[in-house]
Coordinates of C-alpha atoms in Angstrom, one line a residue:
X752 CA -21.4 -51.0 11.4
X753 CA -22.3 -53.6 8.8
X754 CA -25.2 -53.7 6.4
X755 CA -27.5 -55.8 8.7
X756 CA -26.9 -53.6 11.7
X757 CA -28.0 -50.6 9.7
X758 CA -31.1 -52.6 8.6
X759 CA -32.0 -53.5 12.2
X760 CA -31.8 -49.9 13.4
X761 CA -34.0 -48.7 10.6
X762 CA -36.6 -51.5 11.2
X763 CA -36.6 -50.8 15.0
X764 CA -37.7 -47.3 14.1
X765 CA -40.6 -48.6 12.2
X766 CA -39.1 -48.3 8.7
X767 CA -39.9 -50.6 5.8
X768 CA -36.6 -51.7 4.3
X769 CA -36.1 -52.9 0.8
X770 CA -33.0 -54.3 -0.9
X771 CA -31.7 -52.9 -4.2
X772 CA -29.2 -54.6 -6.6
X773 CA -25.5 -54.0 -5.8
X774 CA -24.4 -50.5 -6.9
X775 CA -28.0 -49.7 -8.0
X776 CA -31.0 -47.8 -6.6
X777 CA -33.7 -50.1 -7.8
X778 CA -35.4 -53.4 -6.9
X779 CA -36.1 -55.1 -10.1
X780 CA -38.6 -57.6 -8.8
X781 CA -42.3 -56.9 -9.5
X782 CA -43.4 -54.4 -6.9
X783 CA -40.1 -52.5 -6.9
X784 CA -39.3 -50.7 -3.7
X785 CA -42.7 -51.9 -2.2
X786 CA -40.9 -55.2 -1.7
X787 CA -40.2 -53.8 1.7
X788 CA -40.3 -55.2 5.3
X789 CA -40.3 -53.8 8.8
X790 CA -38.8 -56.9 10.4
X791 CA -35.8 -59.0 9.7
X792 CA -37.6 -62.4 9.4
X793 CA -39.8 -61.2 6.6
X794 CA -36.9 -59.6 4.8
X795 CA -34.8 -62.7 5.2
X796 CA -37.6 -64.8 3.7
X797 CA -37.7 -62.5 0.7
X798 CA -33.9 -62.7 0.4
X799 CA -34.1 -66.5 0.4
X800 CA -36.1 -66.3 -2.8
X801 CA -34.0 -63.5 -4.3
X802 CA -30.4 -64.2 -3.1
X803 CA -28.9 -61.9 -5.7
X804 CA -30.0 -59.0 -3.4
X805 CA -28.3 -60.3 -0.3
X806 CA -25.2 -58.2 -0.9
X807 CA -27.1 -55.3 -2.5
X808 CA -27.8 -51.8 -1.4
X809 CA -30.3 -50.8 1.3
X810 CA -33.2 -48.5 0.9
X811 CA -36.3 -47.4 2.9
X812 CA -39.8 -47.4 1.4
X813 CA -41.1 -44.1 2.6
X814 CA -44.6 -44.8 1.3
X815 CA -45.1 -47.4 4.1
X816 CA -42.8 -46.0 6.8
X817 CA -43.4 -43.4 9.5
X818 CA -40.6 -41.3 8.1
X819 CA -40.1 -38.2 5.9
X820 CA -36.8 -37.1 4.4
X821 CA -35.7 -33.6 3.5
X822 CA -33.4 -34.1 0.5
X823 CA -30.9 -31.3 -0.1
X824 CA -29.1 -31.5 -3.4
X825 CA -25.5 -30.3 -4.0
X826 CA -25.0 -31.9 -7.3
X827 CA -27.1 -30.1 -9.9
X828 CA -28.5 -27.3 -7.7
X829 CA -27.2 -25.6 -4.6
X830 CA -29.8 -26.8 -2.2
X831 CA -27.7 -25.9 0.8
X832 CA -27.8 -22.2 -0.2
X833 CA -31.6 -22.4 -0.7
X834 CA -32.3 -24.1 2.6
X835 CA -30.1 -21.7 4.6
X836 CA -31.7 -18.7 2.9
X837 CA -35.2 -20.2 3.7
X838 CA -34.2 -20.8 7.4
X839 CA -33.0 -17.2 7.7
X840 CA -36.3 -15.8 6.2
X841 CA -38.3 -18.0 8.6
X842 CA -36.1 -17.3 11.6
X843 CA -35.1 -20.9 12.0
X844 CA -31.6 -21.7 13.5
X845 CA -29.3 -22.7 10.6
X846 CA -27.9 -25.7 12.5
X847 CA -31.4 -27.2 13.0
X848 CA -30.5 -30.0 10.5
X849 CA -27.9 -31.3 13.0
X850 CA -30.7 -32.1 15.5
X851 CA -31.8 -35.2 13.7
X852 CA -30.4 -38.2 11.8
X853 CA -28.6 -37.0 8.6
X854 CA -26.8 -38.9 5.9
X855 CA -24.5 -37.6 3.1
X856 CA -25.2 -38.9 -0.4
X857 CA -22.6 -40.0 -2.9
X858 CA -22.9 -36.7 -4.7
X859 CA -22.4 -34.6 -1.6
X860 CA -26.1 -33.8 -0.8
X861 CA -27.8 -34.4 2.5
X862 CA -30.8 -36.5 3.6
X863 CA -32.3 -35.3 6.9
X864 CA -34.6 -38.0 8.4
X865 CA -37.6 -37.3 10.7
X866 CA -40.1 -39.5 12.4
X867 CA -43.9 -39.1 12.0
X868 CA -45.6 -39.5 15.4
X869 CA -48.5 -42.0 15.5
X870 CA -51.7 -40.4 14.3
X871 CA -50.0 -37.5 12.7
X872 CA -50.3 -36.9 8.9
X873 CA -47.1 -36.9 6.8
X874 CA -45.9 -33.7 5.0
X875 CA -46.8 -33.7 1.3
X876 CA -44.3 -35.2 -1.1
X877 CA -42.9 -32.2 -3.0
X878 CA -40.0 -32.1 -5.5
X879 CA -38.3 -28.7 -5.5
X880 CA -40.2 -27.3 -2.5
X881 CA -37.5 -24.7 -2.9
X882 CA -34.7 -24.8 -5.4
X883 CA -32.6 -27.9 -4.9
X884 CA -34.6 -29.2 -1.9
X885 CA -37.3 -32.0 -1.9
X886 CA -39.6 -33.2 0.8
X887 CA -39.8 -37.0 0.3
X888 CA -42.7 -38.8 1.9
X889 CA -44.2 -41.1 -0.8
X890 CA -41.3 -42.7 -2.6
X891 CA -38.1 -44.6 -1.7
X892 CA -34.7 -43.3 -0.5
X893 CA -31.4 -45.0 -0.5
X894 CA -29.6 -45.2 2.9
X895 CA -26.2 -46.0 4.5
X896 CA -24.3 -48.1 3.9
X897 CA -25.4 -48.3 0.2
X898 CA -22.6 -47.8 -2.4
X899 CA -22.9 -46.3 -5.8
X900 CA -20.2 -45.9 -8.5
X901 CA -19.6 -42.3 -7.3
X902 CA -19.3 -43.1 -3.6
X903 CA -21.3 -44.1 -0.5
X904 CA -24.2 -43.0 1.6
X905 CA -22.7 -42.1 4.9
X906 CA -24.0 -41.3 8.4
X907 CA -23.3 -37.8 9.4
X908 CA -25.1 -37.9 12.8
X909 CA -26.0 -41.0 14.8
X910 CA -29.2 -42.7 14.0
X911 CA -30.4 -42.4 17.6
X912 CA -30.6 -38.6 17.1
X913 CA -33.6 -39.0 14.8
X914 CA -36.3 -36.6 15.9
X915 CA -40.1 -36.1 15.3
X916 CA -40.8 -34.0 12.2
X917 CA -40.7 -30.3 13.0
X918 CA -43.3 -27.8 11.9
X919 CA -41.0 -26.2 9.4
X920 CA -40.9 -29.3 7.3
X921 CA -44.7 -29.0 6.8
X922 CA -44.3 -25.3 6.0
X923 CA -41.7 -26.2 3.4
X924 CA -43.9 -28.8 1.8
X925 CA -46.9 -26.5 1.8
X926 CA -45.2 -23.9 -0.3
X927 CA -44.2 -21.4 2.3
X928 CA -40.9 -20.9 0.5
X929 CA -39.1 -17.9 -0.8
X930 CA -38.4 -19.0 -4.4
X931 CA -41.3 -21.5 -5.1
X932 CA -42.7 -20.8 -8.7
X933 CA -46.1 -19.2 -8.7
X934 CA -47.4 -21.8 -11.2
X935 CA -46.8 -24.8 -9.0
X936 CA -49.7 -27.2 -9.3
X937 CA -52.1 -27.2 -6.3
X938 CA -54.9 -29.8 -6.0
X939 CA -58.3 -28.5 -6.9
X940 CA -60.0 -30.5 -4.3
X941 CA -58.9 -30.8 -0.6
X942 CA -59.0 -34.1 1.4
X943 CA -62.2 -32.8 3.1
X944 CA -63.7 -32.2 -0.4
X945 CA -63.0 -35.8 -1.3
X946 CA -64.6 -37.1 1.8
X947 CA -67.7 -35.1 1.0
X948 CA -67.7 -36.7 -2.5
X949 CA -67.7 -40.2 -0.9
X950 CA -70.7 -39.3 1.2
X951 CA -72.8 -37.2 -1.2
X952 CA -71.7 -38.4 -4.6
X953 CA -70.2 -36.3 -7.4
X954 CA -71.7 -32.9 -8.1
X955 CA -73.4 -32.2 -11.4
X956 CA -71.1 -30.2 -13.6
X957 CA -68.0 -31.4 -11.7
X958 CA -68.5 -35.2 -12.0
X959 CA -65.5 -36.0 -14.2
X960 CA -63.1 -33.7 -12.4
X961 CA -64.2 -35.0 -9.0
X962 CA -64.1 -38.7 -10.1
X963 CA -60.5 -38.1 -11.4
X964 CA -59.5 -36.4 -8.2
X965 CA -60.8 -39.1 -6.0
X966 CA -59.3 -41.9 -8.1
X967 CA -55.9 -40.2 -8.2
X968 CA -55.9 -39.7 -4.5
X969 CA -56.8 -43.4 -3.9
X970 CA -54.1 -44.6 -6.2
X971 CA -51.6 -42.3 -4.5
X972 CA -52.3 -43.8 -1.1
X973 CA -51.9 -47.3 -2.5
X974 CA -55.5 -48.6 -2.3
X975 CA -55.9 -51.7 -4.4
X976 CA -57.0 -50.9 -8.0
X977 CA -60.0 -53.3 -7.7
X978 CA -61.1 -51.6 -4.5
X979 CA -60.7 -48.1 -6.1
X980 CA -63.1 -49.0 -8.9
X981 CA -65.6 -50.4 -6.4
X982 CA -65.3 -47.2 -4.4
X983 CA -65.8 -45.0 -7.5
X984 CA -68.9 -47.0 -8.5
X985 CA -70.4 -46.6 -5.0
X986 CA -69.8 -42.8 -5.0
X987 CA -71.1 -42.5 -8.5
X988 CA -74.3 -44.3 -7.5
X989 CA -74.8 -41.7 -4.8
X990 CA -74.6 -38.9 -7.3
X991 CA -77.8 -37.0 -8.4
X992 CA -76.7 -37.6 -12.0
X993 CA -74.3 -40.6 -12.1
X994 CA -71.7 -41.0 -14.8
X995 CA -72.4 -43.7 -17.3
X996 CA -70.4 -46.9 -16.9
X997 CA -68.3 -46.0 -19.9
X998 CA -67.5 -42.5 -18.6
X999 CA -66.6 -43.9 -15.1
X1000 CA -64.3 -46.6 -16.6
X1001 CA -62.6 -44.0 -18.8
X1002 CA -61.9 -41.8 -15.8
X1003 CA -60.6 -44.8 -13.8
X1004 CA -58.2 -45.9 -16.5
X1005 CA -57.0 -42.4 -17.1
X1006 CA -56.2 -42.0 -13.4
X1007 CA -54.5 -45.4 -13.3
X1008 CA -52.3 -44.6 -16.3
X1009 CA -51.3 -41.3 -14.8
X1010 CA -50.3 -42.9 -11.5
X1011 CA -48.3 -45.6 -13.3
X1012 CA -46.4 -42.9 -15.2
X1013 CA -45.8 -40.9 -12.0
X1014 CA -44.4 -44.0 -10.2
X1015 CA -42.1 -44.7 -13.2
X1016 CA -40.7 -41.1 -12.9
X1017 CA -40.3 -41.6 -9.1
X1018 CA -38.3 -44.8 -9.6
X1019 CA -35.1 -42.7 -9.4
X1020 CA -35.9 -42.2 -5.7
X1021 CA -35.3 -38.5 -5.5
X1022 CA -32.1 -36.9 -6.7
X1023 CA -29.4 -39.0 -5.0

């Protein structure tokens, strides 16, 4: 199967495909892996402008796609031992990974792909959900037939085996593991809390924290920066004691810088 047959099968499943430079994991054009498309015509139009990517590697932008990937490392940590131990503890059949589409990475790890049904939330994006195992839902991932210096991304099972995301992936992402550190960060405000903020405004005594939480969430789900500031202003106006324009701007810029730093760290697209 050639590069474009792989691309077509990913896009038919609803995936947004991006092109990386040959033997690389990154797209160096402004926008990075968000230069992604779920149909061949749009991707071809982009390649006409950037022909140096035509023979490059293939990746999927998970932030736009209805997919989640369980990334099992075998290079720096023994993720296979971790996941099998976790399966045993949670009474999950150890061969469950074979029930969906799986790729092997150049360093010997595995990427298990799952579909997100329409209307269903994605699992959280978590690095080291358990030792050596990531749940990837808001970054990018390289796919077959991409080639790196150390080897190639290879299909282990057929793509038509890809399955809807099982409950255990949500459990893994939500910290129901056996060796997850106790000091893992958990959001102070839930999604429901953030919706209450948008309706009622920020609470006195929690204004800065709530404004930062709301801004961070909006950046994380790729709302346009200008729209984020407008939303924050509207919510602030609904507050019993609104923040000053200076305070609101400071919170907004802090959240924006934090998101930019996080995305820079995520540019390695997981482990492999």
